[in-house]
CSV table of C-alpha atoms and ligand atoms in Angstrom, one decimal:
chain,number,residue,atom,x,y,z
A,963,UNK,CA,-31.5,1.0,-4.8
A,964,UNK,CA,-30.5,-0.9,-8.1
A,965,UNK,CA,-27.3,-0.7,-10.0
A,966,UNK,CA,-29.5,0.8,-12.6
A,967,UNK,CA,-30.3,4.1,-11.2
A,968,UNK,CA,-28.1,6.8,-11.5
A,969,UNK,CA,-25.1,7.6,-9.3
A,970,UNK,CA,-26.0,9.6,-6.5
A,971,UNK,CA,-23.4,10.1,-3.3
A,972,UNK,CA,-25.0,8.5,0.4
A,973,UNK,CA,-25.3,10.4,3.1
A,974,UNK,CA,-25.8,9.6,6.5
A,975,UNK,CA,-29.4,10.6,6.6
A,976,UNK,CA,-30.0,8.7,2.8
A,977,UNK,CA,-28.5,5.8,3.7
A,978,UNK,CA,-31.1,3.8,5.8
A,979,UNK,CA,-33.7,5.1,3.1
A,980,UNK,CA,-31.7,3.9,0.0
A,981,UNK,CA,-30.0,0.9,1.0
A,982,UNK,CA,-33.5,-0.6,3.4
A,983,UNK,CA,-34.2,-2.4,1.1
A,984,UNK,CA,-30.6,-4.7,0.4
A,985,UNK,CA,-30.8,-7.8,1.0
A,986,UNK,CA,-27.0,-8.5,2.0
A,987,UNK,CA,-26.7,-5.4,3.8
A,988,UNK,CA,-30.2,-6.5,5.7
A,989,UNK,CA,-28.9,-10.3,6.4
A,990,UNK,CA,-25.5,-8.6,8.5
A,991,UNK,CA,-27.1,-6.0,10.2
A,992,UNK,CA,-31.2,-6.8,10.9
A,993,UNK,CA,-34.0,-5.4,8.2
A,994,UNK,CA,-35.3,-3.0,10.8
A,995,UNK,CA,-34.1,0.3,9.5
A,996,UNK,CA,-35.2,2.5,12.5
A,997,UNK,CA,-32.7,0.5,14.9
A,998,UNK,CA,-29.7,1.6,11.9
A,999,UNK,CA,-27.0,3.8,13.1
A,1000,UNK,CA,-24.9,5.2,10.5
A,1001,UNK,CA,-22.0,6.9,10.5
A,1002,UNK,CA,-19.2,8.5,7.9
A,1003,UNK,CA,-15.8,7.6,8.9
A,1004,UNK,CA,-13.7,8.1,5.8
A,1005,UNK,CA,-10.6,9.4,6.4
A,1006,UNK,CA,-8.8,8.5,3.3
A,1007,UNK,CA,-8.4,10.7,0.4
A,1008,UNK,CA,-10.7,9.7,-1.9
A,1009,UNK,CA,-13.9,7.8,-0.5
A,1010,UNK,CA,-16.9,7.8,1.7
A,1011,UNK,CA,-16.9,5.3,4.3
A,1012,UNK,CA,-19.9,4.6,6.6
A,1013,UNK,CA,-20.2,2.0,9.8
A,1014,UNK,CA,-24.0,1.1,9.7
A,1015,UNK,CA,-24.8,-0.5,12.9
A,1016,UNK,CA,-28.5,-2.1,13.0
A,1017,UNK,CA,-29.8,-4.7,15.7
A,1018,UNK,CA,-28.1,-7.5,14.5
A,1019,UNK,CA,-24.4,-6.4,13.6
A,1020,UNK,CA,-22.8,-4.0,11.7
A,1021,UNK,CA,-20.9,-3.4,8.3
A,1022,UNK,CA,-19.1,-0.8,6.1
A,1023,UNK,CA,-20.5,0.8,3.1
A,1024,UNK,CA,-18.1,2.4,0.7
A,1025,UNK,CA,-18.8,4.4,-2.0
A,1026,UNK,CA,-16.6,5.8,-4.4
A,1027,UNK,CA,-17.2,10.0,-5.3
A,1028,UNK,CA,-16.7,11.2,-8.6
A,1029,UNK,CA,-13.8,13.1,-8.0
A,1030,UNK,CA,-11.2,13.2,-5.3
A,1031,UNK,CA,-12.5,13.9,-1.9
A,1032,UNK,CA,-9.1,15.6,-0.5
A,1033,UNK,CA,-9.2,18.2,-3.0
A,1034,UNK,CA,-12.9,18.5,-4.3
A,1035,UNK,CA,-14.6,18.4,-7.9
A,1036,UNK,CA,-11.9,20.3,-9.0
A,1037,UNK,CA,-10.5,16.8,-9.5
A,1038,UNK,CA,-12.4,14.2,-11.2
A,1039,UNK,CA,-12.1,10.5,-10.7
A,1040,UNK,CA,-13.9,8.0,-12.2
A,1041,UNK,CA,-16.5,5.5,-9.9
A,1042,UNK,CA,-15.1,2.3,-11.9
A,1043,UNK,CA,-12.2,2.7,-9.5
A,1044,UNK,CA,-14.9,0.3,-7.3
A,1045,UNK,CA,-15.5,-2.2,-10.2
A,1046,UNK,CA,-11.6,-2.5,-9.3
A,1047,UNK,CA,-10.9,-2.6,-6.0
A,1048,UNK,CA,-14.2,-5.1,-5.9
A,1049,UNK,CA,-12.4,-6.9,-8.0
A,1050,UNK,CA,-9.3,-7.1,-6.7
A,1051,UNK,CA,-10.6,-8.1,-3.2
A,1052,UNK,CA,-12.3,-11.0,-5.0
A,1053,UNK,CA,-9.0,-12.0,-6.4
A,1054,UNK,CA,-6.8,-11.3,-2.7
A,1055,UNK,CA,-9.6,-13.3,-0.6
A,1056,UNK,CA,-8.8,-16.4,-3.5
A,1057,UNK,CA,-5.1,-16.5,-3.3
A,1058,UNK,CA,-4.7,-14.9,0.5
A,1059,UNK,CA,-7.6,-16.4,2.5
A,1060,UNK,CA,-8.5,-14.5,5.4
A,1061,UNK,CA,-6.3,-11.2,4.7
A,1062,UNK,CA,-9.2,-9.0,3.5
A,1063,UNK,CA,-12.8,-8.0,4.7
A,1064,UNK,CA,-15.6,-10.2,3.3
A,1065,UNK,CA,-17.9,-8.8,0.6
A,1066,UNK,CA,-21.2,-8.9,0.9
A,1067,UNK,CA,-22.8,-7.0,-2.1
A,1068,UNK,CA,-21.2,-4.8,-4.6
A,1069,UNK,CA,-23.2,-2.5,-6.5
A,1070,UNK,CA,-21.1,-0.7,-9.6
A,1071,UNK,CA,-23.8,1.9,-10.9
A,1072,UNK,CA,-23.6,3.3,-7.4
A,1073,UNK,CA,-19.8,2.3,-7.3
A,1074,UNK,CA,-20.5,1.2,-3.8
A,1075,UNK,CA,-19.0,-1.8,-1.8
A,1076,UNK,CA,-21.0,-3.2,1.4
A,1077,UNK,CA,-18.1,-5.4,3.4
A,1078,UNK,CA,-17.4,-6.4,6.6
A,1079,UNK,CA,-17.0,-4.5,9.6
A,1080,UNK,CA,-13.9,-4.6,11.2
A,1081,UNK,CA,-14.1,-4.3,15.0
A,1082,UNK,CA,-11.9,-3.5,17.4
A,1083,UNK,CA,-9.3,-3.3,14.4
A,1084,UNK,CA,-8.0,0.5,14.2
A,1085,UNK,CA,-5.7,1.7,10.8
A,1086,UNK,CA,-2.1,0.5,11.7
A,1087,UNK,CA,-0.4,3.5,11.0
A,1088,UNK,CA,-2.4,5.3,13.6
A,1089,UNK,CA,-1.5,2.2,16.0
A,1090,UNK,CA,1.9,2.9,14.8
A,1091,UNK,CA,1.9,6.5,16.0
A,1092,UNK,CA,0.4,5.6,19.4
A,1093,UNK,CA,3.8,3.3,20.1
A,1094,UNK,CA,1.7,0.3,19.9
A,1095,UNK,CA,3.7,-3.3,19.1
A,1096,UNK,CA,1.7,-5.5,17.2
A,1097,UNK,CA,3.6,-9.1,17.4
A,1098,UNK,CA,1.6,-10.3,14.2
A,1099,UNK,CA,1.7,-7.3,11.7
A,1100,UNK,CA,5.0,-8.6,9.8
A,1101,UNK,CA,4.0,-12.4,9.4
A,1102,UNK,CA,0.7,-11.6,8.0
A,1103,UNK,CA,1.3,-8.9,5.7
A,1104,UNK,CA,4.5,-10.9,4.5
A,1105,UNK,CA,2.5,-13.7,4.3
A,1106,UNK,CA,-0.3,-11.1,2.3
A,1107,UNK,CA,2.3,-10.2,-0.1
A,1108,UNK,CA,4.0,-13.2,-0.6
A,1109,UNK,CA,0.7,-15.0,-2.4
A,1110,UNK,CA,-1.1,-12.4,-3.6
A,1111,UNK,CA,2.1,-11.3,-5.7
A,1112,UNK,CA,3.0,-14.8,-6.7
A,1113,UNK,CA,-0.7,-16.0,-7.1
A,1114,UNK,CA,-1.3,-13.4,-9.2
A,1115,UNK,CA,1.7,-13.9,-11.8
A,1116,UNK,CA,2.7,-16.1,-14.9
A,1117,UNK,CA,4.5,-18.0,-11.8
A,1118,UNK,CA,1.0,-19.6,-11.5
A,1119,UNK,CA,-1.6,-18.3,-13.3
A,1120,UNK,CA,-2.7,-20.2,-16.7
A,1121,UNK,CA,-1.7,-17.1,-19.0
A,1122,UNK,CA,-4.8,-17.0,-20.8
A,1123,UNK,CA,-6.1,-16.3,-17.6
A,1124,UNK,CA,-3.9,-13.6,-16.2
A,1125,UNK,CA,-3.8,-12.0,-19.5
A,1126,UNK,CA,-7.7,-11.3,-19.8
A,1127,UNK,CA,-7.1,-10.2,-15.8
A,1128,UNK,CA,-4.1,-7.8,-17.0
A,1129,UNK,CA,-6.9,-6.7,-20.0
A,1130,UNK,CA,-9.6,-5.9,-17.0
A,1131,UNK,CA,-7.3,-3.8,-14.6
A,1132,UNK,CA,-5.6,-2.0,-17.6
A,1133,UNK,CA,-8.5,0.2,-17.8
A,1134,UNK,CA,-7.5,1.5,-14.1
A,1135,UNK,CA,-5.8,4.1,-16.0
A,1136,UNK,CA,-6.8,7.3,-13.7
A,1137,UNK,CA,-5.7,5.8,-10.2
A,1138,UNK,CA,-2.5,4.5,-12.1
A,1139,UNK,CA,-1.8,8.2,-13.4
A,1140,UNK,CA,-2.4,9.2,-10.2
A,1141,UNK,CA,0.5,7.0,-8.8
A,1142,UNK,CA,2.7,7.9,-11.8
A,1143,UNK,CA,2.6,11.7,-10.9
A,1144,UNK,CA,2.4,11.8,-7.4
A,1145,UNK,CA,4.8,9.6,-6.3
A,1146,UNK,CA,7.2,9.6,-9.1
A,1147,UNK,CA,7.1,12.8,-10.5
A,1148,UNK,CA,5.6,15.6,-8.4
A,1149,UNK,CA,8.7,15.3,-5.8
A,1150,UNK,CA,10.8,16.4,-7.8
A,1151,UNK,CA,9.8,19.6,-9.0
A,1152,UNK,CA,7.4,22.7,-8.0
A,1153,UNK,CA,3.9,20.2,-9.0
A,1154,UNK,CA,0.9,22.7,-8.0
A,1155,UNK,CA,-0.5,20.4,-5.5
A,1156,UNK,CA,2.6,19.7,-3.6
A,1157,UNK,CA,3.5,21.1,0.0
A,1158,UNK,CA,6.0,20.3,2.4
A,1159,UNK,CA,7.1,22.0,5.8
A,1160,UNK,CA,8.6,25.4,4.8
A,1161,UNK,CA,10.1,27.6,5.8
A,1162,UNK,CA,12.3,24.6,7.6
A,1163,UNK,CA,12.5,22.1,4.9
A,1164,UNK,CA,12.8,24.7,2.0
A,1165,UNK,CA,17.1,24.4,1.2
A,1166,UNK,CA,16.4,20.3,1.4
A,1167,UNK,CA,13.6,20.5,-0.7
A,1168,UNK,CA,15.8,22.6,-3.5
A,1169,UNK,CA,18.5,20.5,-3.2
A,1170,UNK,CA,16.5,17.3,-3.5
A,1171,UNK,CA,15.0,18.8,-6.4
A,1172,UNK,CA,18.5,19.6,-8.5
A,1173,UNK,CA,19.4,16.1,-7.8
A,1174,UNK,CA,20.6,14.4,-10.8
A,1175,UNK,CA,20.8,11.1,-9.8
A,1176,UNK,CA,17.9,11.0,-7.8
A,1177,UNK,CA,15.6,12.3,-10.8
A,1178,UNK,CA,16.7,9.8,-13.1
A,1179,UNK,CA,16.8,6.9,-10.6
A,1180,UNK,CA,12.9,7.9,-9.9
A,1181,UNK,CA,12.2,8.3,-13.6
A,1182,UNK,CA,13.6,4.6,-13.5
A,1183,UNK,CA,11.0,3.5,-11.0
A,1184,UNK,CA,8.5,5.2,-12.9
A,1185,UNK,CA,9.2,3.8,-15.7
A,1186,UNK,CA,9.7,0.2,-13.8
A,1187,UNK,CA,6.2,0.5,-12.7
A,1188,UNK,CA,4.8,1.5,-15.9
A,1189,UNK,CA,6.3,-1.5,-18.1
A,1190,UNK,CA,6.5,-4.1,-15.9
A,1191,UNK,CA,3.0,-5.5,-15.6
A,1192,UNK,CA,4.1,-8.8,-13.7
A,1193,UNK,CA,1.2,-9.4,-11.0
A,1194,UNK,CA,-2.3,-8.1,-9.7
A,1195,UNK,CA,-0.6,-5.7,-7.0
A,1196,UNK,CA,-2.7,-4.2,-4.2
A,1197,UNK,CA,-1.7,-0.9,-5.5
A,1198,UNK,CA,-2.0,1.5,-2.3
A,1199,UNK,CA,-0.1,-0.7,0.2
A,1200,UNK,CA,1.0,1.4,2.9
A,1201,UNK,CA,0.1,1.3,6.6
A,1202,UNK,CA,-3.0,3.4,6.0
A,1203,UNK,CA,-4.6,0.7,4.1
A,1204,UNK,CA,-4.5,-2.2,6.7
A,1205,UNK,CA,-6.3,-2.6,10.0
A,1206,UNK,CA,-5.1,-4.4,12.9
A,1207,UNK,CA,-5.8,-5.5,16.9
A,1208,UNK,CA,-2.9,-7.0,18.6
A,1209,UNK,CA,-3.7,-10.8,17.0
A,1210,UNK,CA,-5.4,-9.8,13.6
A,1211,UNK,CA,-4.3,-8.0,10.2
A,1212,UNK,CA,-6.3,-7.2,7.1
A,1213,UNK,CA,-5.6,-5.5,3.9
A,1214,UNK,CA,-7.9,-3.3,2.9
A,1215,UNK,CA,-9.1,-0.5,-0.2
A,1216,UNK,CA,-6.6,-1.9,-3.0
A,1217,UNK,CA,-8.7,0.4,-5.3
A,1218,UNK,CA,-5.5,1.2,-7.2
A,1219,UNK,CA,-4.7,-2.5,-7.7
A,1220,UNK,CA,-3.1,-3.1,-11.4
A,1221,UNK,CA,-0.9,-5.4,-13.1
A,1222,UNK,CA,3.0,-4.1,-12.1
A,1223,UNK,CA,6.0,-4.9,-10.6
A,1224,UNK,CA,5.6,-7.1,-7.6
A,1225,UNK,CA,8.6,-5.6,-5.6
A,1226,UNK,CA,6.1,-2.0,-5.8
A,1227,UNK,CA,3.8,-3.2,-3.2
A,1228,UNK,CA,6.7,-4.2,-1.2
A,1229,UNK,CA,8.4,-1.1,-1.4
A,1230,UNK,CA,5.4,0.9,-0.5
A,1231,UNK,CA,5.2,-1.2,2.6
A,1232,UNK,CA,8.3,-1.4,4.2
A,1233,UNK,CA,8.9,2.6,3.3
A,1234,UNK,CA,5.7,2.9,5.4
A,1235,UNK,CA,7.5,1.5,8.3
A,1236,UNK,CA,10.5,3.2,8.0
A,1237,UNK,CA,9.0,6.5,7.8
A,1238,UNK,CA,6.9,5.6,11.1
A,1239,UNK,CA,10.6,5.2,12.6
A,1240,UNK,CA,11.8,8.6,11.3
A,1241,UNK,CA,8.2,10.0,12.8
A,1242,UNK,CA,8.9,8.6,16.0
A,1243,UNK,CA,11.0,10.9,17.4
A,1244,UNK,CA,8.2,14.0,17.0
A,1245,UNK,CA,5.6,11.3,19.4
A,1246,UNK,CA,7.7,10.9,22.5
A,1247,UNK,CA,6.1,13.7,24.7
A,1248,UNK,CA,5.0,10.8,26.8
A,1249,UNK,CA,7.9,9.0,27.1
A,1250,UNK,CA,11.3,7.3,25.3
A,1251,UNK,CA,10.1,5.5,21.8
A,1252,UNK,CA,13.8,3.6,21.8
A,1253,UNK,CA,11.9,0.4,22.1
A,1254,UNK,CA,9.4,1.2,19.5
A,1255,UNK,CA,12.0,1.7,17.1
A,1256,UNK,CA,13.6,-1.0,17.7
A,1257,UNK,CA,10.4,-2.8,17.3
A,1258,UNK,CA,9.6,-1.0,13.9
A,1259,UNK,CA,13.3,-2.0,12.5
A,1260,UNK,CA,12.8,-5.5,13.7
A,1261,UNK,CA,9.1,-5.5,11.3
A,1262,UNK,CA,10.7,-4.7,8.3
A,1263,UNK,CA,13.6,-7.1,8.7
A,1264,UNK,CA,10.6,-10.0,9.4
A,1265,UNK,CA,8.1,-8.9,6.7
A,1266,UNK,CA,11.5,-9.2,4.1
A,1267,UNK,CA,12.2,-12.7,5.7
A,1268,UNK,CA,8.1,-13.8,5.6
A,1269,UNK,CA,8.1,-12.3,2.1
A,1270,UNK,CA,11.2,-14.5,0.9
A,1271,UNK,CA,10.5,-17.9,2.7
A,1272,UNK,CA,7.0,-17.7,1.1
A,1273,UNK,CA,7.7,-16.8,-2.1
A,1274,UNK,CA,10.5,-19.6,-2.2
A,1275,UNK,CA,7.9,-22.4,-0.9
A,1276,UNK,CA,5.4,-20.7,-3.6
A,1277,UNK,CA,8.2,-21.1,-6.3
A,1278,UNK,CA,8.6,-24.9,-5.6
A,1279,UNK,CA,5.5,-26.1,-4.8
A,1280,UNK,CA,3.2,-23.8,-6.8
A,1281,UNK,CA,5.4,-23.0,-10.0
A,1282,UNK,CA,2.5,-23.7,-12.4
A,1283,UNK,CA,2.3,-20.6,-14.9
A,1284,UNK,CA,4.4,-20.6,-18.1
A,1285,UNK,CA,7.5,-18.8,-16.8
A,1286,UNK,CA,10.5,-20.9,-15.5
A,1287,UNK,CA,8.2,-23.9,-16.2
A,1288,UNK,CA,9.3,-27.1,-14.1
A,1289,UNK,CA,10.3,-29.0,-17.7
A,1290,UNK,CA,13.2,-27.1,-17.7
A,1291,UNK,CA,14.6,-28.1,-14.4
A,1292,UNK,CA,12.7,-30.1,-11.9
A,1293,UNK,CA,11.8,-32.6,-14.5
A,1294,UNK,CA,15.5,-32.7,-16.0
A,1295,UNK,CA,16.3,-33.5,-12.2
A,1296,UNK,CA,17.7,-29.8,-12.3
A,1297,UNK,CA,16.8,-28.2,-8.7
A,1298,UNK,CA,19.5,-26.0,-8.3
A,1299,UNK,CA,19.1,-24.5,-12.2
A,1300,UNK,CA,15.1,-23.6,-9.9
A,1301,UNK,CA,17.2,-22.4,-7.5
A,1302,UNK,CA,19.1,-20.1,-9.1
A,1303,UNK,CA,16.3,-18.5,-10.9
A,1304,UNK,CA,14.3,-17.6,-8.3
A,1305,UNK,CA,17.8,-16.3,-6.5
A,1306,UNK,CA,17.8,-13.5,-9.6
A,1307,UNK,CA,14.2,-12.8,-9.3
A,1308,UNK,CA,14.6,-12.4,-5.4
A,1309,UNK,CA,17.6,-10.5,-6.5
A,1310,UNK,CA,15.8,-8.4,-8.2
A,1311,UNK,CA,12.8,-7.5,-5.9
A,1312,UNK,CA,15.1,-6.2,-3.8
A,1313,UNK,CA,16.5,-3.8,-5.7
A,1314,UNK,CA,13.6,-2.5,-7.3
A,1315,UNK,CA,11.7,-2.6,-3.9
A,1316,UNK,CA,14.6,0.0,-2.5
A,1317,UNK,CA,14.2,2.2,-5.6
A,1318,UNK,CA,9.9,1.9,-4.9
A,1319,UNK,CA,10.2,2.3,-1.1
A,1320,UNK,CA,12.6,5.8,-1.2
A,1321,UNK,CA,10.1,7.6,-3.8
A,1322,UNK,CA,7.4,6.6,-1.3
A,1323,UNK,CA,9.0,8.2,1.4
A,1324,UNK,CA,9.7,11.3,-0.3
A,1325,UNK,CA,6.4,11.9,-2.1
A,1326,UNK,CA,4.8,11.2,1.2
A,1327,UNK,CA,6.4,14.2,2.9
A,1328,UNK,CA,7.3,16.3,-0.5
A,1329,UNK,CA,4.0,16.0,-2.4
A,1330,UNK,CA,0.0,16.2,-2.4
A,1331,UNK,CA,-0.8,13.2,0.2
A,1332,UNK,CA,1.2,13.4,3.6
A,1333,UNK,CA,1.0,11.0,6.6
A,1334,UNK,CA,-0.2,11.3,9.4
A,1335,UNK,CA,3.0,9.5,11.0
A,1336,UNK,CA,4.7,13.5,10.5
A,1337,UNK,CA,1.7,15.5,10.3
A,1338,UNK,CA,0.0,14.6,13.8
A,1339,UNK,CA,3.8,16.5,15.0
A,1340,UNK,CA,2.4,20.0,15.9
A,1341,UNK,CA,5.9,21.4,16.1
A,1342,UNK,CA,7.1,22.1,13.0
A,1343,UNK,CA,11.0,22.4,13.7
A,1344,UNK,CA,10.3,19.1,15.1
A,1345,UNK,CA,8.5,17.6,12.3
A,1346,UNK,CA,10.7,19.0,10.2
A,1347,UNK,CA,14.0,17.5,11.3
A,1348,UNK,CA,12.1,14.1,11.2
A,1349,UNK,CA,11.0,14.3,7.5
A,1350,UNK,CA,14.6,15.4,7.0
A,1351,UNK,CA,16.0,12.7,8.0
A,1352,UNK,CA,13.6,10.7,5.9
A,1353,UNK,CA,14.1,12.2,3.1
A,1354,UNK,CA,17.8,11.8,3.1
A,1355,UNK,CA,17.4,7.9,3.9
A,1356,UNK,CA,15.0,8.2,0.5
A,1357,UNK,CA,17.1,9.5,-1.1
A,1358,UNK,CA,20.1,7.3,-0.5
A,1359,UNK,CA,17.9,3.8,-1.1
A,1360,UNK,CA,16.3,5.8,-4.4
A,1361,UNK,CA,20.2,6.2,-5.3
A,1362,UNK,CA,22.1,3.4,-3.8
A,1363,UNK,CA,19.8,0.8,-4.7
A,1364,UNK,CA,22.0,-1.4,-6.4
A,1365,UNK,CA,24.6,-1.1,-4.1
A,1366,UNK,CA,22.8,-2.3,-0.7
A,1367,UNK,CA,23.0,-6.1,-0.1
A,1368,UNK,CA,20.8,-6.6,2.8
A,1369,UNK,CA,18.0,-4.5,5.2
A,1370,UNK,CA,20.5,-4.8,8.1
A,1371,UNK,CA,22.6,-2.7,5.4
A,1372,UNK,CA,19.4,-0.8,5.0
A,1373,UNK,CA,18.5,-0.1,8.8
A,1374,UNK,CA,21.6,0.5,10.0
A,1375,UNK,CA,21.9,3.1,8.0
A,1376,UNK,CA,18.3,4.3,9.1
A,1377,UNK,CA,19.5,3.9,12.9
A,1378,UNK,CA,22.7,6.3,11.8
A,1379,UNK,CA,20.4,8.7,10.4
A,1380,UNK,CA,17.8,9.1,13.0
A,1381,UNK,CA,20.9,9.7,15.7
A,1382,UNK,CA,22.5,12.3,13.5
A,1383,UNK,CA,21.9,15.4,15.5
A,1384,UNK,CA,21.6,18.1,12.7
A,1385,UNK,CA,19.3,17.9,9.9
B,1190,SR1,C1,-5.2,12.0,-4.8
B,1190,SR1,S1,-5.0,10.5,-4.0
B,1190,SR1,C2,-3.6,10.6,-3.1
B,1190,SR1,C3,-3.1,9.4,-2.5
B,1190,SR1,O1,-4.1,8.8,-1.7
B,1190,SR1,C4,-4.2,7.4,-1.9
B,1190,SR1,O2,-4.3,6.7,-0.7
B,1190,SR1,C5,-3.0,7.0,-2.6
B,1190,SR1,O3,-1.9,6.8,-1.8
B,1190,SR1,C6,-2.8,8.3,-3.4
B,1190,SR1,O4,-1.5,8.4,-3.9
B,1191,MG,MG1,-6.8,4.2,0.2
């Protein structure tokens, strides 16, 4: 199979025939294609994802469908959305070492991506939901976020460079629109394609939705992560789109990676964690899951810290690009004027990372694509008076945003929520 034939999807019984021949693919797993074993694993909702296991190892193929796989061809969706996330795993594995799977061949007429094959790792979120504790999760993805955001700036970059990089990603315009409606619009009003738990959530959902404040304050984000093209972000960064053991973390499927704010792929994270504390409560059939919140609190207050220490030893030592160049202070013997300028931009991360991180939370349980941190809760009054509670801590960092000075601020309002009795 060459980049030059036309696109046509794999299967599970195509995929020895048409991929035999690959060279890369062959080199991981052994040439011999009657010893392959492939299956589809994609869970996601827009790809297909196969494990092809041969006599000498094993590796992913993913191929991107012409249209969105959770709803059907009803949807289309371009394949470049691979020539992206392709290229934004080049540009991670450069400035983050280590954080994502290893390409091995990348083919963009068949918009497919053959890459390493994670084993034992499983999808955090689902580790999440299972009360698992991983001790490394916060220090890597900080870590993750920390370079890849900084790296990827005019904090570092030569700007010739990261403009022609901005210029390449622009054309990511579907997977950006997608964003742009379904996490900061659809919420907030009767969008076709949202759901939520009704009848229970229904009087939340109308007053959410006659919210003044909170419209505008997401039409803010919105706008925020339209017009701020500051850094090659991952995109998608939420707990479904990194794999874990107990030791190891990787990033993976930044397919919606463009250039934006760097405090959205921060936001989308730590919301993720949050809302796997609100979604505790609807996973303790076998047993208390006070420790695992505590655990989950504890993550976000280290992936902030990680984050910040980083980005503060980036700022000194790696300050390169044209903004807040070192002839303005350093050389003029001015630290603390460096200093004070990456206080504001910290500043103002965490501000806009609130605003990003409360949208999340709401479109996750208000719109088209749910988690599975509420939706593995069979009971629906259950699941219910979790999302509730989410949505009303949402809705207060969406709202508040300016107003909240540190995440102890932020999670002890999160612990006061999820002991509130009624919903
Ligand atoms: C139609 S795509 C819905 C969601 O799935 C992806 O993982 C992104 O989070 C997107 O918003
Ligand atoms: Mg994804």
């Amino acid at each position: 199979m060459t980049g030059k034939s036309p696109f046509e999807a794999l299967s599970v019984e195509t995929l020895a025939g048409r991929l035999g021949a690959n060279e890369a693919l062959c080199s991981q797993i052994g040439k011999d294609t009657s010893q392959w074993k492939v299956r589809e694993v994609g869970d996601g909702n827009l790809n297909l994802v196969f494990i092809v296991e041969g006599a000498e190892g094993a590796a992913v193929v993913k191929q991107a469908l012409p249209y969105v796989r959770l709803v059907g061809d009803s949807w289309p969706l371009p394949l470049k959305r691979s020539f992206f996330e392709y290229h934004a795993l080049t540009r991670q594995q450069a400035r983050a070492p280590g954080s994502v799977p290893e390409i091995y061949h990348f083919d963009e007429g068949q918009a497919l991506i053959i890459m390493e094959y994670l084993s034992p790792h499983i999808i955090l979120r689902r580790a999440l939901i299972e009360g698992r504790q991983l001790p490394n999760i916060a220090k890597d993805i900080g870590l993750f976020m920390a370079r890849t955001l900084f790296r990827g700036s005019d904090l570092h970059m030569a700007t010739r460079d990261r403009k022609a990089d901005l210029a390449l990603f622009a054309d990511n315009v579907e997977l950006c629109d997608i964003t742009e409606n379904l996490v900061f619009s659809d919420p907030y009003f009767d969008a076709k394609m949202n759901r939520h738990t009704s009848p229970q959530l229904d009087g939340v959902v109308a007053e959410l939705r006659a919210d003044r404040d909170l419209k505008v304050e997401a039409q803010r984000m919105k706008h925020i992560f339209a017009a701020n093209a500051e850094t090659l972000l991952h995109g998608d960064l939420h707990s479904g789109s990194i794999m874990v053991t107990d030791t190891e973390t990787r990033m993976i499927d930044p397919e919606f990676a463009f250039y934006g704010p760097i405090a959205f792929d921060v936001g989308m994270l730590l919301a993720n964690f949050w809302m796997a504390f609100f979604s505790q409560r609807g996973h303790e059939q076998g047993g208390s899951r006070d420790a695992m919140r505590d655990y989950l609190l504890g993550v976000t207050v280290e992936t902030w810290s990680v984050f910040r220490v980083e980005f503060s030893h980036l700022w000194r030592t790696e300050r390169t690009g044209m903004l807040y160049h070192k002839s303005l202070f350093e050389d003029q013997g001015d630290r603390l004027g460096a200093e004070q300028a990456l206080d504001h931009m910290l500043q103002s991360i965490w501000t806009d990372l609130l605003g990003f991180a409360g949208v999340e939370v709401h479109r996750r349980i208000l719109g088209l694509a749910h988690n599975a941190d509420f939706e593995t809760i069979a009971d629906p009054d259950l699941r219910a008076r979790c999302e509730a509670k989410a949505l009303k801590f949402g809705r207060h960092l969406a709202v508040n945003r300016r107003q909240i000075h540190s995440i102890d601020e932020v999670n002890r309002l999160a612990a006061l929520i999820e002991r509130e009795s009624r919903i």
